[in-house]
Coordinates of C-alpha atoms in Angstrom, one line a residue:
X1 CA 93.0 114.7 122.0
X2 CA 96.6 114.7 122.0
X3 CA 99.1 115.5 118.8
X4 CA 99.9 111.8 118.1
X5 CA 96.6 110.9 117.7
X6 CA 95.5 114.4 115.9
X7 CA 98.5 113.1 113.5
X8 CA 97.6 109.6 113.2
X9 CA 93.9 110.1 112.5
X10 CA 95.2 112.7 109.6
X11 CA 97.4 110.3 108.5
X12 CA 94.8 107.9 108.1
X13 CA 92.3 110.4 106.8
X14 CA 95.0 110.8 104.1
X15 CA 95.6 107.5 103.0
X16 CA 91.9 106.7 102.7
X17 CA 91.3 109.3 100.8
X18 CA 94.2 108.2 98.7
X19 CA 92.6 104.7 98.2
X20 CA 89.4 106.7 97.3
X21 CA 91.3 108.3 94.3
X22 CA 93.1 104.7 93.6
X23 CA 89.3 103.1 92.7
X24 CA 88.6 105.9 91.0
X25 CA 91.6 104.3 88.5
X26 CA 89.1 101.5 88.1
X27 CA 86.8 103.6 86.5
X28 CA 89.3 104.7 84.0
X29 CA 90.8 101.3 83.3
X30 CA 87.2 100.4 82.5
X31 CA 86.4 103.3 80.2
X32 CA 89.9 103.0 78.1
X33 CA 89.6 99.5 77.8
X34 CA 85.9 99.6 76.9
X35 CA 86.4 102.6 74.4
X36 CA 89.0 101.1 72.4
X37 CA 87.6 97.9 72.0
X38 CA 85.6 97.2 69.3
X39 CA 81.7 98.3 70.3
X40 CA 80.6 94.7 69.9
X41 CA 83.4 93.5 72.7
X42 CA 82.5 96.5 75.1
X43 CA 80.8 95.2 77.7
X44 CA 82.3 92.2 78.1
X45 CA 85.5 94.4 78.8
X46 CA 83.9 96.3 81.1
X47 CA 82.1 93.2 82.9
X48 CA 85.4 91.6 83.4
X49 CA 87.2 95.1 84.7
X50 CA 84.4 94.9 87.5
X51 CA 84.7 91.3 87.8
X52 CA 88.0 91.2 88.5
X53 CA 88.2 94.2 91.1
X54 CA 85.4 92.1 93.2
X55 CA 87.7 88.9 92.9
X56 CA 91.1 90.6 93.2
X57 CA 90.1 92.4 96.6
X58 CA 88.4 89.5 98.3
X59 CA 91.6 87.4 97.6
X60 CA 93.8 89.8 99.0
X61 CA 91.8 90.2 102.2
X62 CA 91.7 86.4 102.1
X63 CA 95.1 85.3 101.8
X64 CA 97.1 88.0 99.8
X65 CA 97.4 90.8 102.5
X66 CA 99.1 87.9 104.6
X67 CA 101.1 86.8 101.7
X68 CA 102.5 90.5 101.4
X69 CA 102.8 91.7 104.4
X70 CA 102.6 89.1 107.3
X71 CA 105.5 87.7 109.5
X72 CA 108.1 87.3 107.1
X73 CA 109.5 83.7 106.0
X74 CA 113.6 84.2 105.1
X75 CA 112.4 87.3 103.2
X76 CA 110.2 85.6 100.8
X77 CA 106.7 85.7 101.8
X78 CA 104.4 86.4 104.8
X79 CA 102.5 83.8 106.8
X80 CA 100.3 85.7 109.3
X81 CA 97.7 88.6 108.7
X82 CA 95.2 87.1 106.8
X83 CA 91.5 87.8 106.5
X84 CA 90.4 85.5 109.2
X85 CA 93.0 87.1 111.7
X86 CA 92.2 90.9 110.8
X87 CA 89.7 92.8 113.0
X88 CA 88.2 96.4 111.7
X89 CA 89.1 97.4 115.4
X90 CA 92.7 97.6 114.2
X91 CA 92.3 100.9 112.2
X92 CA 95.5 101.7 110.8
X93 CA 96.5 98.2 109.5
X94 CA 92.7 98.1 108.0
X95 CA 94.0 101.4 106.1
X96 CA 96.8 99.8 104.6
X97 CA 94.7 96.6 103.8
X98 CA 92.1 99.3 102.1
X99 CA 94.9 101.1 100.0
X100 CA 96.9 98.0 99.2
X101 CA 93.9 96.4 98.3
X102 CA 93.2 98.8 95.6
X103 CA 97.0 98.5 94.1
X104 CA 96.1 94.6 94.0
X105 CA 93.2 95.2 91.8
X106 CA 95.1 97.6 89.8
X107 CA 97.3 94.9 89.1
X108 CA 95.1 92.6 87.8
X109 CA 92.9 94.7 85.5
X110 CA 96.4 95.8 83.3
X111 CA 96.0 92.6 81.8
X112 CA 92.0 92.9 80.8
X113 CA 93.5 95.7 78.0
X114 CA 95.7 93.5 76.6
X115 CA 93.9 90.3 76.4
X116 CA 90.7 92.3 75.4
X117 CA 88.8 90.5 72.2
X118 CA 90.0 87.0 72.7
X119 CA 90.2 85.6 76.8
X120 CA 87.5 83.7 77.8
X121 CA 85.9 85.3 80.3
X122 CA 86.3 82.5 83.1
X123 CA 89.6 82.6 82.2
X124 CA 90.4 85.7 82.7
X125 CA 88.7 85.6 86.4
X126 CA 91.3 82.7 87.0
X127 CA 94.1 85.3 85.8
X128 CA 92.7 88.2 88.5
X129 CA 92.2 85.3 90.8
X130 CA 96.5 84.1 91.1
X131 CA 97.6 87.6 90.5
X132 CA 95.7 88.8 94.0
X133 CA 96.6 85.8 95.6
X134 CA 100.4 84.8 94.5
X135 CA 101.5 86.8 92.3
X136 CA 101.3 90.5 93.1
X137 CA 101.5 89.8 97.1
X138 CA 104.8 87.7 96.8
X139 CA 106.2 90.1 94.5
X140 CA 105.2 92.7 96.7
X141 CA 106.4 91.2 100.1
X142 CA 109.8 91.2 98.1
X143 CA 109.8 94.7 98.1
X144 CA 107.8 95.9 100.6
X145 CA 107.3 93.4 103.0
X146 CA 108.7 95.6 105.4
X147 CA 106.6 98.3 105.3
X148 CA 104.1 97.8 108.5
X149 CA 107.7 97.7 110.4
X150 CA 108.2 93.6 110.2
X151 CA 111.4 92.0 108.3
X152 CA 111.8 93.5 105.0
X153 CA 111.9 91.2 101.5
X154 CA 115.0 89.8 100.0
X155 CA 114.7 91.9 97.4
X156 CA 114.5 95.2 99.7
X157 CA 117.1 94.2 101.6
X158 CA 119.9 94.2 99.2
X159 CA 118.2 98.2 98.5
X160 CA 115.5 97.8 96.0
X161 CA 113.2 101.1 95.6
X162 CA 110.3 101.3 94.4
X163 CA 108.3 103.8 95.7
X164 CA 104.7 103.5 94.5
X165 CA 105.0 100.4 92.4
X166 CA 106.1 100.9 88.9
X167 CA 107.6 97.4 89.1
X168 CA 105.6 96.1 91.9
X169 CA 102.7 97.1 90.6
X170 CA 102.5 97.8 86.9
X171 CA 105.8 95.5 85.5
X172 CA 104.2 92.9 87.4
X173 CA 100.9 93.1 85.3
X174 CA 102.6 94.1 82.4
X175 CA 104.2 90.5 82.6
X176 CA 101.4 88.8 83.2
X177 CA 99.6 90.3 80.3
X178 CA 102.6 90.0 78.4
X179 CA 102.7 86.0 79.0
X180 CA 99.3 86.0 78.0
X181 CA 99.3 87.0 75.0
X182 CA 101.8 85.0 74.4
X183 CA 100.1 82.0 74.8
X184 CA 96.3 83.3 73.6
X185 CA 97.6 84.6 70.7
X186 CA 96.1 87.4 68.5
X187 CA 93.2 88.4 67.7
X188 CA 91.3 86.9 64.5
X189 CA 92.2 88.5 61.4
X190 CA 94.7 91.0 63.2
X191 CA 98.0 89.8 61.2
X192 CA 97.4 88.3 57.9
X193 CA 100.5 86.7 55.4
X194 CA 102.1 89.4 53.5
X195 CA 100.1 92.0 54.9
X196 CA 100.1 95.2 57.3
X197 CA 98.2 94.8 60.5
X198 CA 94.9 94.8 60.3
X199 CA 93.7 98.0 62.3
X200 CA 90.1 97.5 64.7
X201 CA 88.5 100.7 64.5
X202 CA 88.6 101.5 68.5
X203 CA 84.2 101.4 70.0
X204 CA 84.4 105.0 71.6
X205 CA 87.3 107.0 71.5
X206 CA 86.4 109.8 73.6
X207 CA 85.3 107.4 76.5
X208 CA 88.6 106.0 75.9
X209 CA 90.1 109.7 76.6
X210 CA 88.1 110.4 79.6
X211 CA 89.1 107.1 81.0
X212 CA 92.5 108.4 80.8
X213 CA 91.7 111.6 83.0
X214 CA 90.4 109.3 85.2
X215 CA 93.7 107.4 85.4
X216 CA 95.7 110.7 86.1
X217 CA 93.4 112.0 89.2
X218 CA 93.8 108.3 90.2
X219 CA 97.8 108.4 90.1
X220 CA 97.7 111.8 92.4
X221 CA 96.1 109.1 95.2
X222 CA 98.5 106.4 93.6
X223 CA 101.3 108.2 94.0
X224 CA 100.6 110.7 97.1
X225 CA 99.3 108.0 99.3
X226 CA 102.0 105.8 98.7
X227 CA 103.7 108.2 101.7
X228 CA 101.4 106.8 103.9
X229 CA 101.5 109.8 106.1
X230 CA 100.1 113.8 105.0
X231 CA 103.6 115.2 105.4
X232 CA 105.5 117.7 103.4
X233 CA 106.5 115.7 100.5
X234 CA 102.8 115.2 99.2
X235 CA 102.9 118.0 97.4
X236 CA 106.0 117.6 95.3
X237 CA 104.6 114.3 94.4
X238 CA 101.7 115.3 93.4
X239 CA 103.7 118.0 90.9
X240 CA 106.1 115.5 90.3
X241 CA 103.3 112.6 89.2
X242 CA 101.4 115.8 86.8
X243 CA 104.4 116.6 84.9
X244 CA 105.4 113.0 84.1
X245 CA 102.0 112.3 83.0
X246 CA 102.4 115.7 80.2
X247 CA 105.9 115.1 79.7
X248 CA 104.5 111.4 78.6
X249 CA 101.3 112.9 76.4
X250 CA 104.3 115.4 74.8
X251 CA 106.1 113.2 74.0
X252 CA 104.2 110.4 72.7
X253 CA 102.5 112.4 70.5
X254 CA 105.3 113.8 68.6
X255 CA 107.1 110.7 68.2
X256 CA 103.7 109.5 67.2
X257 CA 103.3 112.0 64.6
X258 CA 106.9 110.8 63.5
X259 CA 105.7 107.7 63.2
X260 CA 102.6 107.6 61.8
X261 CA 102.3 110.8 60.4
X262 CA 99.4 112.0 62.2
X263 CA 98.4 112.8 66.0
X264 CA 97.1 109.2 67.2
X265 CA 94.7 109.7 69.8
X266 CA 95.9 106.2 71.3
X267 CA 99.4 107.1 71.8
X268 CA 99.1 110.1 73.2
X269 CA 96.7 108.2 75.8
X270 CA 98.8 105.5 76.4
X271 CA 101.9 108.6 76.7
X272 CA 100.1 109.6 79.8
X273 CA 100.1 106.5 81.4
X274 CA 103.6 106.0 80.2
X275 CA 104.8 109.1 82.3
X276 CA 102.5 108.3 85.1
X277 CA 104.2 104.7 85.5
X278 CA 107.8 105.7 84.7
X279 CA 107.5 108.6 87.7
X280 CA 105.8 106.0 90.2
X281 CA 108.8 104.5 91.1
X282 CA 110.6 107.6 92.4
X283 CA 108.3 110.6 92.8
X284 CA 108.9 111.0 96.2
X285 CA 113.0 111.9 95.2
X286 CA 112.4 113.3 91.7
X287 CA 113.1 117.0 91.0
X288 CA 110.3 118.8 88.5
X289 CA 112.6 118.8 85.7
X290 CA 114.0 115.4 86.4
X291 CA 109.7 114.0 86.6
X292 CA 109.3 115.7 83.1
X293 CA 112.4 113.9 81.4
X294 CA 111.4 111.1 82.6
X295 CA 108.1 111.2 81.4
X296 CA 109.2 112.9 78.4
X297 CA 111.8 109.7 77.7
X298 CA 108.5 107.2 78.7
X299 CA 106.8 108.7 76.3
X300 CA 109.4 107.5 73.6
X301 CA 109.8 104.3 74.9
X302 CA 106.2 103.4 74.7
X303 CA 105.8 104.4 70.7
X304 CA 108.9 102.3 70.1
X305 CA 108.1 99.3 72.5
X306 CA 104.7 99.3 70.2
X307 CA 105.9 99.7 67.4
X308 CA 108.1 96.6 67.8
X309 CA 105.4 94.8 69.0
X310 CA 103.3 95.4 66.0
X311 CA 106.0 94.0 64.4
X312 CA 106.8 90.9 66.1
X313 CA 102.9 90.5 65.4
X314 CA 102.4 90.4 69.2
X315 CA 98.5 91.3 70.0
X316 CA 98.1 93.9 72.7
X317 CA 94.4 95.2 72.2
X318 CA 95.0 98.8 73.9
X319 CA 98.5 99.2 74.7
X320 CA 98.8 97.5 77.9
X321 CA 102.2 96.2 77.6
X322 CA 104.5 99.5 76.4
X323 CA 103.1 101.6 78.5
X324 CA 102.6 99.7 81.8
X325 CA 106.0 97.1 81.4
X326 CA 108.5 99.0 79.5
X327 CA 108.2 102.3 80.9
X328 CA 107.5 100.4 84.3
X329 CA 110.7 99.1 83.9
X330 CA 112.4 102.0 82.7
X331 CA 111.4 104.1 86.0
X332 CA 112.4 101.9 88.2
X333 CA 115.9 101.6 86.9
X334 CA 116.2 105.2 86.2

């Protein structure tokens, strides 16, 4: 066996195991959604966080693999590579279908949180079903079209970074949830005339907690895999990935506590995910301190993104938008 092969099949080891910890996200999604929902509203959250990773990955082998990352047209999407044309024989570009795969369905199941209470549930399979096929694999050909070696994106070629996707991956379903609540609107009896928000007592706030571990371990897959070789710089973004997620919780919390004059459990979940998101787009290049600023700053921005929102009476059952858009956004120009 020689030492390009040993290296390659480590490699791929790697990744996989990556896209492993990526599903693993799913899980946590579905347990923070499903915990602070109401208890009545539960298990239709959860059905449509599982509904929606089924839909969003058999799209993306279908048509949105090809979309992202087939023969580029000028830059702005692929036209080869689709389900039809790939064969399990070709074992590293199945690898990267496995692990992008799982990003796609990340992307879709952002907006499940947000829209939680109040989209019909075929609805929301049609929402999954154009995110894996247009939305997210355009977006993502724009960035990293260029990643199995072809033509890179427009958007890549003028030096766009992004490393793991905290645009291409969570702004991108932080708009689409955004636009959706837009248009659903809020949930019954949330904002009435004269009067504070009305506040749903969450179903299951510990599941709602643990979902959030889950979302952490996911991110060391998110963000370590996103390499797509075992090398040297795993490790530092795996350290870099951890310390954005506490500088996040830290954060959040205080502010938080600022705020609202007591430690809300949902801020300082939604804090972690804030860090994780804000570090995705450059963990492989952040320094420790630099991860936990960023975080730290991510953590801020999310209270004060949902604050406004809560304001502007704009509906986001669990969070979804502050800490998956704004920070996404923040990260990626930081």
């Amino acid at each position: 066996m020689t030492d390009s092969f040993d290296t390659t099949l480590i490699d791929m080891l790697w990744v996989l195991w990556a896209a492993a910890l990526v599903f693993v996200m799913q899980a946590g999604f579905l347990c923070l959604e499903a915990g602070t929902t109401r208890t009545k509203n539960a298990i239709n959250v959860a059905m449509k966080n599982l509904a929606d990773f089924a839909i969003a990955v058999s799209v993306f082998w279908l048509v949105g693999f090809g979309v992202m990352f087939g023969t580029s047209q000028s830059g702005w999407m692929g036209s080869s590579l689709f389900g039809w044309e790939l064969e399990s024989t070709d074992t590293w570009l199945v690898t990267v279908f496995i692990f992008q795969a799982m990003f796609c369905a990340t992307a879709a199941t952002i907006v499940a949180g947000a829209v939680a209470e109040r989209m019909p549930f075929l609805g929301y399979l049609w929402t999954a079903f154009w995110i894996a096929l247009l939305i997210y694999p355009v977006f993502g050909h724009w960035a990293w079209g260029g990643l199995l070696g072809g033509t890179p994106g427009w958007l890549a070629a003028l030096g766009f970074i992004d490393f793991a996707g905290a645009t291409v991956v969570h702004s991108v379903g932080g708009w689409v949830a955004l636009a959706a609540v837009l248009v659903i609107g809020p949930r019954e009896g949330r904002f009435q005339v004269d009067k504070p928000p009305t506040a749903f007592p969450a179903g299951n706030l510990p599941l709602a907690m643990l979902g959030a571990l889950f979302m952490v371990l996911g991110w060391f897959g998110f963000n370590g895999g996103s390499t797509l070789a075992l090398n040297s710089s795993v490790p530092g973004i795996i350290a870099n990935t951890i310390l954005g997620a506490v500088g996040g919780i830290l954060s959040a919390m205080l502010v938080g506590w600022r705020v609202r004059r007591y430690a809300d459990v949902m801020y300082a979940i939604n804090g972690a995910i804030a860090g994780l998101v804000a570090v995705t787009a450059g963990a492989h290049a952040l320094s420790l301190p630099a991860a936990f600023l960023m975080g730290g700053i991510s953590g801020v921005l999310m209270v004060l993104a949902s604050e406004w929102l809560l304001k502007r009476r704009i509906d986001d059952a669990v969070g979804a938008i502050p800490a998956h858009l704004v920070t996404g956004l923040w990260g990626t120009l930081a």
